[in-house]
PDB file of C-alpha atoms in Angstrom:
ATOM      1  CA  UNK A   1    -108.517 -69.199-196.873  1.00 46.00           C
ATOM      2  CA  UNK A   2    -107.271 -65.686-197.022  1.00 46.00           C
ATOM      3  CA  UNK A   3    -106.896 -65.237-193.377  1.00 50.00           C
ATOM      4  CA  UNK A   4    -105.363 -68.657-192.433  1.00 50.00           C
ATOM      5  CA  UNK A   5    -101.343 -68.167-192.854  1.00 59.00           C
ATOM      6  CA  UNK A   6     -99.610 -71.001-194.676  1.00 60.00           C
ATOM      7  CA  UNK A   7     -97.910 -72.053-191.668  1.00 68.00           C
ATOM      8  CA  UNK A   8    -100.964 -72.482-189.880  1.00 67.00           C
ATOM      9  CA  UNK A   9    -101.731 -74.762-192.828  1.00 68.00           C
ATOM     10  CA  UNK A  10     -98.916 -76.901-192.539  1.00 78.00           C
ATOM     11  CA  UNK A  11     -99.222 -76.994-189.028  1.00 80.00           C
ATOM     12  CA  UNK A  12    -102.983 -78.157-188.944  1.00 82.00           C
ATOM     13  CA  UNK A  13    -101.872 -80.768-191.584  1.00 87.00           C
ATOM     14  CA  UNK A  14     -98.714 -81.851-189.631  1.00 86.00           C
ATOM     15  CA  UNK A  15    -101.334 -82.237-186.694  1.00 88.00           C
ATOM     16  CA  UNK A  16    -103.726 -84.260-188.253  1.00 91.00           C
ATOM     17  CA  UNK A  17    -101.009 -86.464-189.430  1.00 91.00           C
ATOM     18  CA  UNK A  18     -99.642 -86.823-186.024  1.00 92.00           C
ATOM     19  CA  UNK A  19    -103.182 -87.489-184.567  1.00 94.00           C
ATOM     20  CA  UNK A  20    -103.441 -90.450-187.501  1.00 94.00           C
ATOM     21  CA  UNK A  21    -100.005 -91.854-186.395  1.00 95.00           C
ATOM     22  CA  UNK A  22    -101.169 -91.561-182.964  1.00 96.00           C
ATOM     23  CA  UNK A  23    -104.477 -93.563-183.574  1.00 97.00           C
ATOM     24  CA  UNK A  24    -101.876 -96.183-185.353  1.00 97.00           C
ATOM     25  CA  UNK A  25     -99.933 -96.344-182.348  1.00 96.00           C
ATOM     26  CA  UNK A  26    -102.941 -96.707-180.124  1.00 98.00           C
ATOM     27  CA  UNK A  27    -104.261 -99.563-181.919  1.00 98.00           C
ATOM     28  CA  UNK A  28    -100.973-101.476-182.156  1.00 97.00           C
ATOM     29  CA  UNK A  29    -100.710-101.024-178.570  1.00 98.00           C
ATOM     30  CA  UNK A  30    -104.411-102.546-178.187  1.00 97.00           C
ATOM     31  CA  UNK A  31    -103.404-105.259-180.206  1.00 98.00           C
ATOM     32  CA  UNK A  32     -99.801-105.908-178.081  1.00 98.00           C
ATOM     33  CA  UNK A  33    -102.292-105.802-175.259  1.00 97.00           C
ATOM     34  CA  UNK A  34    -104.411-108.765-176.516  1.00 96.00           C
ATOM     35  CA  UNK A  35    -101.229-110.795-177.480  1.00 97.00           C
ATOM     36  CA  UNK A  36    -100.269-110.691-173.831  1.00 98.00           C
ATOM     37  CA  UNK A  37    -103.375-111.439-172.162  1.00 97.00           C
ATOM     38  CA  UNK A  38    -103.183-114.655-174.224  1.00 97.00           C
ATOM     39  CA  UNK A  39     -99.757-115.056-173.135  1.00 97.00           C
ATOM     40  CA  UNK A  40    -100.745-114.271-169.492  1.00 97.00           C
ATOM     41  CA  UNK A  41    -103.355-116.858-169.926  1.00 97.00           C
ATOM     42  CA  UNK A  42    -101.162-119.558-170.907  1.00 97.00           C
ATOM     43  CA  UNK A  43     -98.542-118.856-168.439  1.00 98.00           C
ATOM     44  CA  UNK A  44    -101.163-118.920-166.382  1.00 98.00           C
ATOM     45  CA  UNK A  45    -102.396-122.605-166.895  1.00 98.00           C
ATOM     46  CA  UNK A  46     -98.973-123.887-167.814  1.00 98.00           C
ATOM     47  CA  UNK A  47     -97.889-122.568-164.533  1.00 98.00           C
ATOM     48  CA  UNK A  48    -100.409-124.563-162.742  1.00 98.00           C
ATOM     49  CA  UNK A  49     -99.836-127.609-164.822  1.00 98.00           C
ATOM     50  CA  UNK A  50     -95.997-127.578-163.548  1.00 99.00           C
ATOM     51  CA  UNK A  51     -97.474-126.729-159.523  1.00 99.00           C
ATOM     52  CA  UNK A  52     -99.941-129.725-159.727  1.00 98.00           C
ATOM     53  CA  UNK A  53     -96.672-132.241-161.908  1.00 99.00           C
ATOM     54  CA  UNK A  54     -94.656-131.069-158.877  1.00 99.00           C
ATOM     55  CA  UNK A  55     -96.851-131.687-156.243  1.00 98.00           C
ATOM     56  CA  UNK A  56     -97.622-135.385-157.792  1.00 99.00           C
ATOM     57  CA  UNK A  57     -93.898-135.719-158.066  1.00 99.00           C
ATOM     58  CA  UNK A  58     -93.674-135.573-154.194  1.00 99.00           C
ATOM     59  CA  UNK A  59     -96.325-137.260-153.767  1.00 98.00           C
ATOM     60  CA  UNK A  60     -94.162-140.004-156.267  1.00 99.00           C
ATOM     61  CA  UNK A  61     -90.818-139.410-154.584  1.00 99.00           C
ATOM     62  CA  UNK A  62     -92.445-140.109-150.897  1.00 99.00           C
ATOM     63  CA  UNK A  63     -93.949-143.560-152.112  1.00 99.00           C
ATOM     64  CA  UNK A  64     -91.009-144.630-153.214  1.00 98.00           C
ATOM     65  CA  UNK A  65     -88.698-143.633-150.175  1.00 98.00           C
ATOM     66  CA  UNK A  66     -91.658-145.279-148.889  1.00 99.00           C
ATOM     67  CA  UNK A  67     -91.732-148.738-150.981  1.00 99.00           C
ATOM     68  CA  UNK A  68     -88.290-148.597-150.676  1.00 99.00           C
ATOM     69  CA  UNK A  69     -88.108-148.923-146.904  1.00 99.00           C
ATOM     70  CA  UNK A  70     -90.759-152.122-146.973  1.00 99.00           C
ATOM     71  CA  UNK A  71     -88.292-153.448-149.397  1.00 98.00           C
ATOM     72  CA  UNK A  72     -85.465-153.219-146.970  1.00 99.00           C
ATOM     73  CA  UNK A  73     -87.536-154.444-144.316  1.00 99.00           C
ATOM     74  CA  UNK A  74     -88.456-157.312-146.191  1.00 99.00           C
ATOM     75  CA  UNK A  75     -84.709-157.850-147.265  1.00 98.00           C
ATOM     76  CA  UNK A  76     -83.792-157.972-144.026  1.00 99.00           C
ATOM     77  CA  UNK A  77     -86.799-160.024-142.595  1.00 98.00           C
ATOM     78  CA  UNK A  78     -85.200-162.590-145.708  1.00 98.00           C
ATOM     79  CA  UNK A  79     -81.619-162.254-144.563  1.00 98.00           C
ATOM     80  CA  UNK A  80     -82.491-162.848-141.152  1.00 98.00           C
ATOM     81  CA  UNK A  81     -84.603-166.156-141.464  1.00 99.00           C
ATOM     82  CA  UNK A  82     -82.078-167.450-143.918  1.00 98.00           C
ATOM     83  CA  UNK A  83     -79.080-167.160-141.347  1.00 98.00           C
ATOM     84  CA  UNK A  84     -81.642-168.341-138.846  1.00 98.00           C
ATOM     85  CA  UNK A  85     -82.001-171.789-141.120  1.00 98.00           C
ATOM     86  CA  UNK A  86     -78.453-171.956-141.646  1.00 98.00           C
ATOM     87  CA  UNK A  87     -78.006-171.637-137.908  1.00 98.00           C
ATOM     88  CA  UNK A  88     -81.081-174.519-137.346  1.00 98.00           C
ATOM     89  CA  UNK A  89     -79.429-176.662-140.384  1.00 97.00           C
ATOM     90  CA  UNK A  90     -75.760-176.701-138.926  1.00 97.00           C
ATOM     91  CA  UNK A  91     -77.851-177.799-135.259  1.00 96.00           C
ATOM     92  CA  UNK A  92     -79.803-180.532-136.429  1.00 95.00           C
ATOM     93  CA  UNK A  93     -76.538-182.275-138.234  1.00 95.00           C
ATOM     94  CA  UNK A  94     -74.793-182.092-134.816  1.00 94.00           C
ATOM     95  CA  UNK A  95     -77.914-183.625-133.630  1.00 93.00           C
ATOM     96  CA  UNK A  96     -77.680-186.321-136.166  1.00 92.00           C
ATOM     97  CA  UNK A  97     -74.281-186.981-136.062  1.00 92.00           C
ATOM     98  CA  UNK A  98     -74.606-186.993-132.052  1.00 91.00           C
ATOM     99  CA  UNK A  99     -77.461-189.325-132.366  1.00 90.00           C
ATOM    100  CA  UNK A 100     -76.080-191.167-135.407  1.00 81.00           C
ATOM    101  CA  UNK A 101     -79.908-189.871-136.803  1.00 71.00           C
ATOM    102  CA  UNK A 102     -79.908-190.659-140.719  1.00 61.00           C
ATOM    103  CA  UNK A 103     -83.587-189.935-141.929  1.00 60.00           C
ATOM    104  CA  UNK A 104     -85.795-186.477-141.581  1.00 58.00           C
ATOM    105  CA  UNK A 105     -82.761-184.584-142.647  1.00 55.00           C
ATOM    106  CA  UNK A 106     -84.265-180.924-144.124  1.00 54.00           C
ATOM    107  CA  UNK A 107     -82.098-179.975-147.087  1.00 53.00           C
ATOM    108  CA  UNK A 108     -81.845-176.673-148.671  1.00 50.00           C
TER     109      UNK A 108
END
């Protein structure tokens, strides 16, 4: 047109391509936006996947502190009636050999 300048040209052309890039750049950005909900989202439920292994992991670690202590309380039941026989074994050969006793005699 005879009344538009040349550099009004270019510039109207140089802004249309900038408003094109910018529509680019807006829809990449949409896009990035999408990726990281989906990220977010699996974060998300892998995040509460590791809360609930953790939790069941304490739950796992007190039973066996737990299991652990019957075991030692058991042990030590064992221990104690096995020294207790040995104690009741070493009496009742004194008791024999006091009363010359041969039969009845509880072996181990």
């Amino acid at each position: 047109m005879w009344f538009v300048s040349p550099d009004r040209a270019r510039d109207a052309e140089y802004a249309s391509g900038v408003a094109a890039e910018l529509r680019r750049k807006e829809r990449e950005a949409q896009r990035h936006d999408a990726e990281m909900r989906r990220h977010e989202n699996d974060h998300h439920a892998i995040d509460q996947r590791v809360r609930q292994l953790e939790e069941e992991l304490a739950a796992l670690r007190q039973r066996r502190l737990e299991v652990y202590a019957l075991w030692w309380n058991k042990r030590e039941d064992r221990d104690r009636t096995r020294h207790l026989a040995r104690r009741l074994r070493r009496r009742l050969r004194r008791a024999q050999r006091r009363c010359g006793f041969v039969g009845g005699q509880a072996e181990a």
